[in-house]
Coordinates of C-alpha atoms in Angstrom, one line a residue:
X1 CA 16.9 -19.4 3.7
X2 CA 17.3 -22.0 6.3
X3 CA 14.5 -24.4 7.1
X4 CA 14.7 -23.1 11.4
X5 CA 14.0 -19.6 9.9
X6 CA 11.1 -21.0 7.9
X7 CA 9.4 -22.3 11.2
X8 CA 9.4 -19.0 12.6
X9 CA 8.0 -17.4 10.1
X10 CA 4.4 -16.4 11.1
X11 CA 1.8 -16.3 7.9
X12 CA 0.5 -12.9 8.0
X13 CA -3.0 -13.5 8.3
X14 CA -1.9 -15.2 12.5
X15 CA 0.4 -12.1 12.8
X16 CA -1.6 -9.3 12.7
X17 CA -4.9 -11.2 13.6
X18 CA -3.0 -11.9 16.8
X19 CA -1.8 -8.6 17.5
X20 CA -5.3 -7.1 16.2
X21 CA -7.5 -9.4 19.0
X22 CA -4.2 -8.2 21.9
X23 CA -5.2 -4.6 20.9
X24 CA -8.8 -5.6 20.8
X25 CA -8.9 -7.3 24.7
X26 CA -6.9 -4.5 26.1
X27 CA -9.3 -2.0 25.0
X28 CA -12.0 -3.6 26.0
X29 CA -10.0 -4.4 29.7
X30 CA -9.4 -0.3 29.8
X31 CA -13.4 0.5 28.6
X32 CA -14.4 -2.2 31.1
X33 CA -12.1 -1.1 34.4
X34 CA -13.4 2.6 33.3
X35 CA -16.4 1.2 33.3
X36 CA -16.5 -0.5 36.7
X37 CA -15.1 2.8 38.0
X38 CA -17.9 4.9 36.9
X39 CA -20.7 2.5 37.8
X40 CA -19.3 2.0 41.3
X41 CA -19.1 6.3 41.8
X42 CA -22.5 6.1 40.7
X43 CA -23.6 3.7 43.0
X44 CA -21.3 5.8 45.5
X45 CA -23.4 8.6 44.6
X46 CA -27.0 7.0 44.7
X47 CA -26.1 5.9 48.7
X48 CA -25.0 9.4 49.3
X49 CA -28.0 10.8 47.4
X50 CA -30.9 8.4 49.2
X51 CA -28.3 9.5 52.8
X52 CA -28.8 12.8 52.1
X53 CA -32.2 12.3 51.1
X54 CA -33.3 10.3 54.2
X55 CA -31.4 13.4 56.5
X56 CA -33.3 15.8 55.2
X57 CA -36.3 14.2 56.1
X58 CA -35.6 13.2 60.1
X59 CA -34.4 17.5 60.2
X60 CA -37.5 18.6 58.9
X61 CA -39.7 16.5 61.0
X62 CA -37.4 17.2 64.6
X63 CA -37.1 21.3 63.1
X64 CA -40.7 21.5 63.0
X65 CA -41.6 20.3 66.2
X66 CA -38.5 22.0 67.9
X67 CA -36.9 19.7 70.1
X68 CA -34.4 16.9 69.6
X69 CA -36.4 13.9 70.6
X70 CA -38.2 11.1 68.8
X71 CA -40.8 9.6 70.4
X72 CA -42.0 6.0 69.3
X73 CA -44.4 7.3 67.0
X74 CA -42.3 9.1 65.0
X75 CA -39.7 6.6 64.5
X76 CA -42.6 4.3 63.4
X77 CA -43.1 6.9 60.2
X78 CA -39.2 7.5 60.1
X79 CA -39.0 3.8 59.7
X80 CA -41.3 3.3 56.9
X81 CA -39.7 6.1 55.2
X82 CA -37.1 5.0 55.4
X83 CA -37.5 1.2 53.7
X84 CA -39.2 2.8 51.2
X85 CA -35.9 5.2 50.5
X86 CA -34.1 2.0 50.3
X87 CA -35.9 0.1 48.4
X88 CA -35.3 -3.2 50.3
X89 CA -35.9 -6.1 48.1
X90 CA -38.2 -8.9 48.6
X91 CA -37.6 -10.7 52.0
X92 CA -35.0 -7.7 53.0
X93 CA -37.4 -5.3 53.5
X94 CA -38.5 -6.2 56.9
X95 CA -35.5 -7.7 58.2
X96 CA -32.9 -5.5 56.8
X97 CA -31.7 -2.6 59.6
X98 CA -31.8 1.0 58.4
X99 CA -28.5 3.2 57.9
X100 CA -27.0 4.4 61.3
X101 CA -29.1 7.4 62.4
X102 CA -27.5 10.0 65.3
X103 CA -28.5 12.6 66.1
X104 CA -26.6 15.6 68.3
X105 CA -27.3 18.8 69.8
X106 CA -25.7 21.4 69.5
X107 CA -22.9 20.9 72.1
X108 CA -22.5 17.4 70.9
X109 CA -24.3 15.6 72.9
X110 CA -25.9 13.0 71.5
X111 CA -29.8 12.6 72.0
X112 CA -30.7 9.7 69.8
X113 CA -29.4 6.6 68.1
X114 CA -30.8 3.7 66.4
X115 CA -27.9 1.6 66.9
X116 CA -24.3 1.9 68.7
X117 CA -21.5 3.0 66.8
X118 CA -19.2 -0.7 67.5
X119 CA -16.3 0.6 64.8
X120 CA -13.7 2.2 65.9
X121 CA -12.4 3.6 62.6
X122 CA -16.0 5.3 62.0
X123 CA -16.0 6.5 65.4
X124 CA -12.8 7.9 65.3
X125 CA -13.4 9.9 61.7
X126 CA -16.7 11.0 63.5
X127 CA -14.8 12.7 66.2
X128 CA -12.1 14.2 63.8
X129 CA -14.7 16.3 62.2
X130 CA -16.5 17.5 65.3
X131 CA -20.3 16.5 66.6
X132 CA -21.9 19.5 64.6
X133 CA -22.0 20.2 61.0
X134 CA -23.3 24.0 60.4
X135 CA -23.6 22.9 56.7
X136 CA -24.6 19.7 54.9
X137 CA -21.9 17.3 54.7
X138 CA -21.6 14.1 52.6
X139 CA -18.7 12.1 52.5
X140 CA -16.9 8.5 52.0
X141 CA -15.0 6.4 54.8
X142 CA -13.4 3.6 53.4
X143 CA -11.9 0.7 56.0
X144 CA -10.4 -2.5 54.8
X145 CA -13.3 -4.7 53.0
X146 CA -16.6 -1.7 54.4
X147 CA -17.5 1.3 53.1
X148 CA -20.0 4.1 54.6
X149 CA -21.4 6.5 53.5
X150 CA -21.5 9.7 55.7
X151 CA -24.5 12.6 55.6
X152 CA -24.4 15.3 58.2
X153 CA -27.4 17.6 58.5
X154 CA -27.5 20.7 60.1
X155 CA -30.9 21.1 62.2
X156 CA -32.8 24.3 62.3
X157 CA -35.2 25.7 63.9
X158 CA -35.8 29.2 62.2
X159 CA -32.8 30.5 62.1
X160 CA -31.2 29.4 64.9
X161 CA -28.6 25.8 64.8
X162 CA -30.4 23.4 67.5
X163 CA -28.5 20.2 66.6
X164 CA -27.0 18.0 63.5
X165 CA -28.7 14.4 62.0
X166 CA -25.9 11.5 61.0
X167 CA -27.2 9.1 58.7
X168 CA -24.3 6.8 58.2
X169 CA -25.0 3.4 56.0
X170 CA -22.6 0.5 55.3
X171 CA -21.7 -1.2 52.2
X172 CA -19.0 -4.2 51.7
X173 CA -17.1 -3.2 48.9
X174 CA -16.6 -6.5 47.6
X175 CA -20.8 -6.4 47.0
X176 CA -21.2 -2.7 46.5
X177 CA -21.6 -3.8 42.9
X178 CA -24.0 -6.2 42.6
X179 CA -23.8 -8.9 39.8
X180 CA -26.8 -7.9 38.5
X181 CA -25.1 -5.1 37.9
X182 CA -22.2 -6.2 36.3
X183 CA -23.5 -9.4 34.1
X184 CA -24.4 -6.9 31.8
X185 CA -21.6 -5.3 31.3
X186 CA -19.6 -8.8 31.2
X187 CA -22.0 -9.7 28.1
X188 CA -22.0 -6.1 26.6
X189 CA -18.0 -7.2 26.9
X190 CA -18.1 -10.6 25.3
X191 CA -20.1 -9.3 22.4
X192 CA -17.8 -6.5 21.6
X193 CA -14.8 -8.5 21.5
X194 CA -16.4 -11.3 19.5
X195 CA -17.5 -9.0 17.1
X196 CA -14.7 -6.9 17.1
X197 CA -12.4 -10.4 16.6
X198 CA -14.7 -11.4 13.7
X199 CA -14.4 -8.0 11.9
X200 CA -10.6 -7.5 12.2
X201 CA -9.8 -11.2 11.3
X202 CA -12.4 -10.4 7.9
X203 CA -10.8 -6.7 7.5
X204 CA -7.1 -8.9 8.3
X205 CA -8.0 -11.3 6.0
X206 CA -9.1 -9.2 3.0
X207 CA -5.8 -7.5 2.9
X208 CA -3.5 -10.2 3.2
X209 CA -5.3 -12.6 0.7
X210 CA -3.8 -10.2 -2.3
X211 CA -0.3 -10.5 -1.0
X212 CA -0.5 -13.8 0.1
X213 CA -1.6 -14.2 -3.5
X214 CA 1.6 -12.5 -4.5
X215 CA 3.4 -14.3 -2.2
X216 CA 2.3 -17.6 -3.7
X217 CA 3.0 -16.3 -7.6
X218 CA 6.7 -14.9 -6.3
X219 CA 7.0 -19.1 -5.1
X220 CA 5.7 -20.1 -8.6
X221 CA 7.7 -17.9 -10.8
X222 CA 10.8 -18.8 -8.9
X223 CA 10.4 -22.4 -10.0
X224 CA 9.5 -21.1 -14.0
X225 CA 5.8 -21.5 -13.7
X226 CA 4.1 -18.5 -15.5
X227 CA 0.7 -19.6 -15.2
X228 CA -0.9 -17.6 -12.2
X229 CA -3.7 -15.0 -12.1
X230 CA -4.1 -12.2 -9.8
X231 CA -7.2 -10.0 -8.6
X232 CA -7.5 -7.2 -10.8
X233 CA -10.4 -5.5 -8.8
X234 CA -9.0 -4.2 -5.6
X235 CA -10.3 -0.7 -4.7
X236 CA -7.3 -0.3 -2.4
X237 CA -5.1 1.8 -4.2
X238 CA -1.9 0.0 -2.5
X239 CA -2.8 -3.7 -3.2
X240 CA -4.0 -3.1 -6.7
X241 CA -0.6 -1.8 -7.6
X242 CA 0.9 -4.6 -6.3
X243 CA -1.1 -7.2 -8.4
X244 CA -0.5 -4.8 -11.3
X245 CA 2.6 -4.5 -11.4
X246 CA 4.0 -8.1 -10.4
X247 CA 1.6 -8.9 -13.1
X248 CA 3.2 -6.8 -15.4
X249 CA 7.1 -8.0 -14.0
X250 CA 5.9 -11.8 -14.4
X251 CA 4.3 -10.8 -18.1
X252 CA 8.2 -9.2 -18.9
X253 CA 10.0 -11.8 -17.5
X254 CA 8.2 -14.7 -19.5
X255 CA 8.5 -12.9 -22.4
X256 CA 12.1 -11.8 -21.6
X257 CA 12.2 -15.9 -20.9
X258 CA 10.7 -16.6 -24.5
X259 CA 13.2 -14.1 -26.3
X260 CA 16.2 -16.0 -24.6
X261 CA 15.0 -19.2 -25.6
X262 CA 14.4 -18.0 -29.0
X263 CA 17.4 -16.1 -29.2
X264 CA 19.4 -19.6 -28.5
X265 CA 17.4 -21.7 -31.2
X266 CA 18.1 -18.8 -33.6
X267 CA 21.6 -17.7 -33.0
X268 CA 22.3 -21.7 -32.8
X269 CA 20.1 -21.6 -36.1
X270 CA 22.1 -18.5 -38.4
X271 CA 25.4 -19.6 -36.9
X272 CA 25.2 -23.2 -37.9
X273 CA 23.4 -22.4 -41.3
X274 CA 26.3 -20.6 -43.0
X275 CA 29.3 -22.4 -40.9
X276 CA 27.9 -25.4 -42.6
X277 CA 27.7 -23.5 -45.4
X278 CA 31.1 -22.7 -45.7
X279 CA 32.7 -26.0 -44.2
X280 CA 30.4 -27.6 -47.6
X281 CA 31.7 -24.9 -50.1
X282 CA 35.6 -24.5 -49.0
X283 CA 35.7 -28.6 -48.7
X284 CA 34.0 -29.1 -52.5
X285 CA 36.9 -26.6 -53.2
X286 CA 39.8 -28.3 -51.6
X287 CA 38.9 -31.8 -52.5
X288 CA 39.1 -30.6 -56.2
X289 CA 35.0 -30.9 -57.0
X290 CA 34.7 -27.6 -58.0
X291 CA 37.2 -25.8 -59.8
X292 CA 37.8 -22.7 -62.1
X293 CA 35.0 -20.1 -62.2
X294 CA 32.8 -22.3 -60.5
X295 CA 35.4 -22.6 -57.6
X296 CA 36.1 -18.7 -57.6
X297 CA 32.0 -18.7 -57.0
X298 CA 32.1 -20.3 -54.1
X299 CA 35.4 -18.9 -52.5
X300 CA 32.9 -15.8 -53.2
X301 CA 29.4 -17.4 -51.3
X302 CA 32.2 -18.4 -48.3
X303 CA 33.4 -15.0 -48.0
X304 CA 29.9 -13.5 -48.1
X305 CA 28.8 -16.4 -45.4
X306 CA 31.6 -15.1 -43.3
X307 CA 30.4 -11.2 -43.2
X308 CA 27.2 -11.7 -42.6
X309 CA 28.4 -13.8 -39.3
X310 CA 30.8 -11.0 -38.9
X311 CA 28.3 -8.8 -38.8
X312 CA 25.6 -11.4 -35.9
X313 CA 28.9 -11.0 -34.0
X314 CA 29.0 -7.5 -33.9
X315 CA 25.8 -6.6 -33.5
X316 CA 26.0 -8.8 -30.2
X317 CA 28.7 -7.3 -29.0
X318 CA 27.8 -3.7 -30.0
X319 CA 24.5 -4.4 -28.2
X320 CA 25.7 -5.6 -25.6
X321 CA 27.8 -2.6 -25.1
X322 CA 25.3 -0.1 -25.6
X323 CA 22.9 -2.0 -23.0
X324 CA 25.8 -1.9 -20.3
X325 CA 26.4 1.5 -21.4
X326 CA 30.6 1.3 -22.1
X327 CA 30.1 2.6 -25.4
X328 CA 31.2 6.9 -25.8
X329 CA 28.7 9.2 -28.1
X330 CA 30.0 12.4 -29.4
X331 CA 27.8 15.6 -28.6
X332 CA 28.6 17.8 -31.1
X333 CA 26.6 20.3 -33.1
X334 CA 25.4 19.0 -36.8
X335 CA 23.6 20.2 -39.5
X336 CA 21.0 17.6 -39.8
X337 CA 20.1 18.7 -43.7
X338 CA 23.4 18.3 -44.7
X339 CA 23.9 14.8 -42.9
X340 CA 20.8 13.2 -44.2
X341 CA 21.9 14.7 -47.4
X342 CA 25.3 13.1 -48.0
X343 CA 24.3 9.6 -46.3
X344 CA 20.7 9.0 -48.8
X345 CA 23.1 9.4 -51.7
X346 CA 26.3 7.1 -50.3
X347 CA 23.4 4.0 -49.5
X348 CA 21.5 5.1 -52.8
X349 CA 25.3 4.6 -54.4
X350 CA 25.8 0.8 -52.1
X351 CA 22.5 -0.4 -51.6
X352 CA 19.5 0.8 -53.9
X353 CA 18.2 -2.1 -56.3
X354 CA 17.1 -0.6 -59.6
X355 CA 13.9 -1.1 -59.0
X356 CA 13.6 0.8 -55.4
X357 CA 13.4 4.4 -55.4
X358 CA 14.4 6.3 -52.4
X359 CA 13.4 10.3 -52.0
X360 CA 14.4 12.7 -49.5
X361 CA 12.6 15.8 -48.7
X362 CA 14.3 18.5 -46.8
X363 CA 13.0 22.1 -45.2
X364 CA 14.5 25.4 -46.6
X365 CA 16.1 26.2 -43.0
X366 CA 19.1 24.5 -41.3
X367 CA 18.1 22.1 -38.7
X368 CA 21.1 22.3 -36.0
X369 CA 21.3 19.0 -33.5
X370 CA 23.3 17.8 -31.1
X371 CA 24.3 14.6 -31.8
X372 CA 26.9 12.1 -33.4
X373 CA 27.1 11.8 -37.0
X374 CA 28.2 8.5 -37.4
X375 CA 25.4 7.1 -34.7
X376 CA 22.8 9.6 -36.8
X377 CA 24.0 7.6 -40.1
X378 CA 23.7 4.2 -38.3
X379 CA 20.3 4.3 -37.4
X380 CA 18.7 5.9 -40.7
X381 CA 21.1 3.4 -42.4
X382 CA 19.4 1.0 -40.4
X383 CA 15.8 2.0 -41.2
X384 CA 16.3 1.9 -45.0
X385 CA 17.8 -1.7 -44.7
X386 CA 14.3 -2.7 -43.0
X387 CA 12.2 -0.6 -45.3
X388 CA 13.9 -2.3 -48.4
X389 CA 13.9 -6.1 -47.2
X390 CA 9.9 -5.2 -46.1
X391 CA 9.8 -4.0 -49.5
X392 CA 11.6 -7.3 -51.1
X393 CA 13.8 -4.5 -53.4
X394 CA 11.1 -2.8 -54.8
X395 CA 8.8 0.1 -54.0
X396 CA 9.6 3.7 -52.9
X397 CA 11.1 5.1 -49.2
X398 CA 10.8 8.3 -48.3
X399 CA 13.3 10.8 -45.7
X400 CA 11.5 13.9 -44.4
X401 CA 13.2 16.4 -42.3
X402 CA 10.8 18.8 -40.2
X403 CA 11.3 20.5 -36.6
X404 CA 8.6 19.0 -34.7
X405 CA 8.9 21.4 -32.0
X406 CA 11.1 24.6 -31.3
X407 CA 13.6 21.7 -28.5
X408 CA 13.0 19.1 -31.4
X409 CA 13.8 18.2 -34.9
X410 CA 11.9 14.9 -36.4
X411 CA 13.4 12.7 -39.4
X412 CA 10.3 10.2 -40.8
X413 CA 11.8 6.8 -42.6
X414 CA 8.4 6.1 -44.6
X415 CA 8.1 3.2 -47.1
X416 CA 4.9 1.4 -48.9
X417 CA 5.7 -2.1 -47.5
X418 CA 3.0 -4.6 -46.4
X419 CA 3.6 -2.9 -42.4
X420 CA 3.8 -4.4 -39.3
X421 CA 1.2 -6.6 -37.8
X422 CA -0.8 -4.4 -35.2
X423 CA 0.2 -7.1 -32.7
X424 CA 3.9 -7.3 -33.4
X425 CA 3.9 -3.5 -33.2
X426 CA 4.6 -3.1 -29.2
X427 CA 6.8 -5.7 -29.4
X428 CA 9.5 -4.7 -32.2
X429 CA 12.0 -2.8 -30.1
X430 CA 12.3 -5.8 -27.7
X431 CA 15.8 -7.2 -28.5
X432 CA 16.0 -10.9 -29.9
X433 CA 12.4 -9.8 -31.2
X434 CA 11.7 -10.8 -34.7
X435 CA 8.4 -10.7 -36.5
X436 CA 7.1 -13.9 -38.1
X437 CA 7.0 -12.7 -41.8
X438 CA 10.7 -11.7 -40.9
X439 CA 12.0 -14.9 -39.4
X440 CA 10.6 -16.7 -42.6
X441 CA 12.3 -14.2 -45.0
X442 CA 15.6 -13.2 -43.8
X443 CA 18.1 -14.3 -41.0
X444 CA 19.1 -12.4 -38.5
X445 CA 19.4 -11.7 -34.4
X446 CA 16.6 -9.1 -33.8
X447 CA 19.0 -6.7 -32.7
X448 CA 18.7 -3.3 -34.6
X449 CA 15.7 -1.1 -33.6
X450 CA 16.8 -2.4 -29.9
X451 CA 20.1 -1.0 -30.9
X452 CA 18.9 2.1 -32.9
X453 CA 17.2 3.2 -30.3
X454 CA 19.3 2.5 -27.5
X455 CA 21.9 5.3 -29.9
X456 CA 19.1 7.6 -30.1
X457 CA 18.2 7.8 -26.4
X458 CA 22.1 8.0 -25.8
X459 CA 21.8 11.2 -28.4
X460 CA 18.8 12.2 -25.6
X461 CA 16.7 11.7 -28.5
X462 CA 14.3 8.7 -29.0
X463 CA 13.3 6.2 -32.2
X464 CA 9.3 5.3 -32.0
X465 CA 7.2 3.8 -34.6
X466 CA 4.8 6.7 -35.7
X467 CA 2.6 4.4 -37.6
X468 CA 2.4 1.4 -39.7
X469 CA -0.3 0.0 -41.8
X470 CA -0.3 -1.9 -45.5
X471 CA 1.0 0.4 -47.9
X472 CA 2.9 2.6 -45.2
X473 CA 4.7 2.4 -42.4
X474 CA 6.8 5.7 -40.6
X475 CA 9.6 5.6 -38.5
X476 CA 10.6 8.3 -36.5
X477 CA 13.8 9.7 -35.2
X478 CA 14.1 12.3 -33.1
X479 CA 17.0 14.3 -31.7
X480 CA 17.2 17.8 -29.7
X481 CA 17.8 20.9 -31.8
X482 CA 21.2 23.2 -31.6
X483 CA 21.7 26.4 -31.6
X484 CA 22.9 28.2 -35.1
X485 CA 26.6 28.4 -35.6
X486 CA 27.4 31.8 -35.3
X487 CA 30.6 30.8 -37.8
X488 CA 31.2 28.3 -40.5
X489 CA 32.4 25.1 -39.1
X490 CA 32.3 26.5 -35.6
X491 CA 30.6 24.8 -32.5
X492 CA 28.2 25.9 -30.6

């Protein structure tokens, strides 16, 4: 990847923190806007309510006296009540004028007003609504930077409408919400924004830290460095699975690298030794260093070493063929009893030393399986060879056939050898793996068991290590059972 592309990449913590912050700021702006709108609406209702209470008191006083006249004494009382209603602060209490008070009779003729209406927009509004209100009216009129809060209260004497009182207060829209009311909201929003950003940053860091560590481990892994530690105490399921799976993958890669190195060293050693031996023996015969029977013995040894080389090459080729799926496996119905009996007798003749005993335990009923006879023989022969090698050609080997369940037949190959070390048991089916004892005693590539398991699984079965301890080791070959043949020699 180019350097320019790398420069465009943004760290995950920064990427999501910025986006979370933008979402948070946007949300707070929306909340602040709604809060300001709600506060303004509340202020409007508050102004209208004050005007309404003042208008009701004026209407009640005039209605009780029965005439649309406000005397100077009544005006002083209303002025005092009005200032208590509107609660003007400090120095404004005596200087700030009361709202506009307009009283009209039932014909709409103005009989009292505390000051002139000097705004054409307000005057036009009052003319449109009509001078007399038979029911209470509460309304708001905005024009430019000015808002009027208009309340009309009918004046009644008994059940008779004798006039209407208007109370109209004027406020600047810009100053409708004082700073003392906005300031707490500013503090709250700033505190919410700061605390929200801290929480989001902490959560983003907590979320991205395992991912960042996995990315750093992947970079080290790419350079061939397998020494790293990832957190394993994560509570988040997905993050735990990510780190755990990556650690498992790294362990397997490390093991594969070790096996590859071991394979190269092993193959080099295993191939070099017989080649050197063959070369030396043939040179001795050619140069006449040995003659007669000794020369023939040298040639026989060279042939044995050649066969060993050929077996190693065949194992490599066969494993590669099975691993890539290029080997075809036959699927036919077989009598596993007859196949084991025949294979055991043949192995006794060709491979059984005098000090080694082989026992075969077969059930009375015939177990039919689906598989490839040649490959089954190959698996069992490899297990027997391994047992013989482990017991140094002396001891007892047992082959036992039985029905594991209605769907599966099982073949146990048990020996009384020294067993497999516990730490090596999980690795015995790994390709090119050879135990410490086997490295010291026998030569090979460590492909026998991996190939045998591949062959078993290719026949829809499996090969497992059932148990292993000093004095008893058992491998089990599992194969799918088939229906009995209806005719001798017939196929299911």
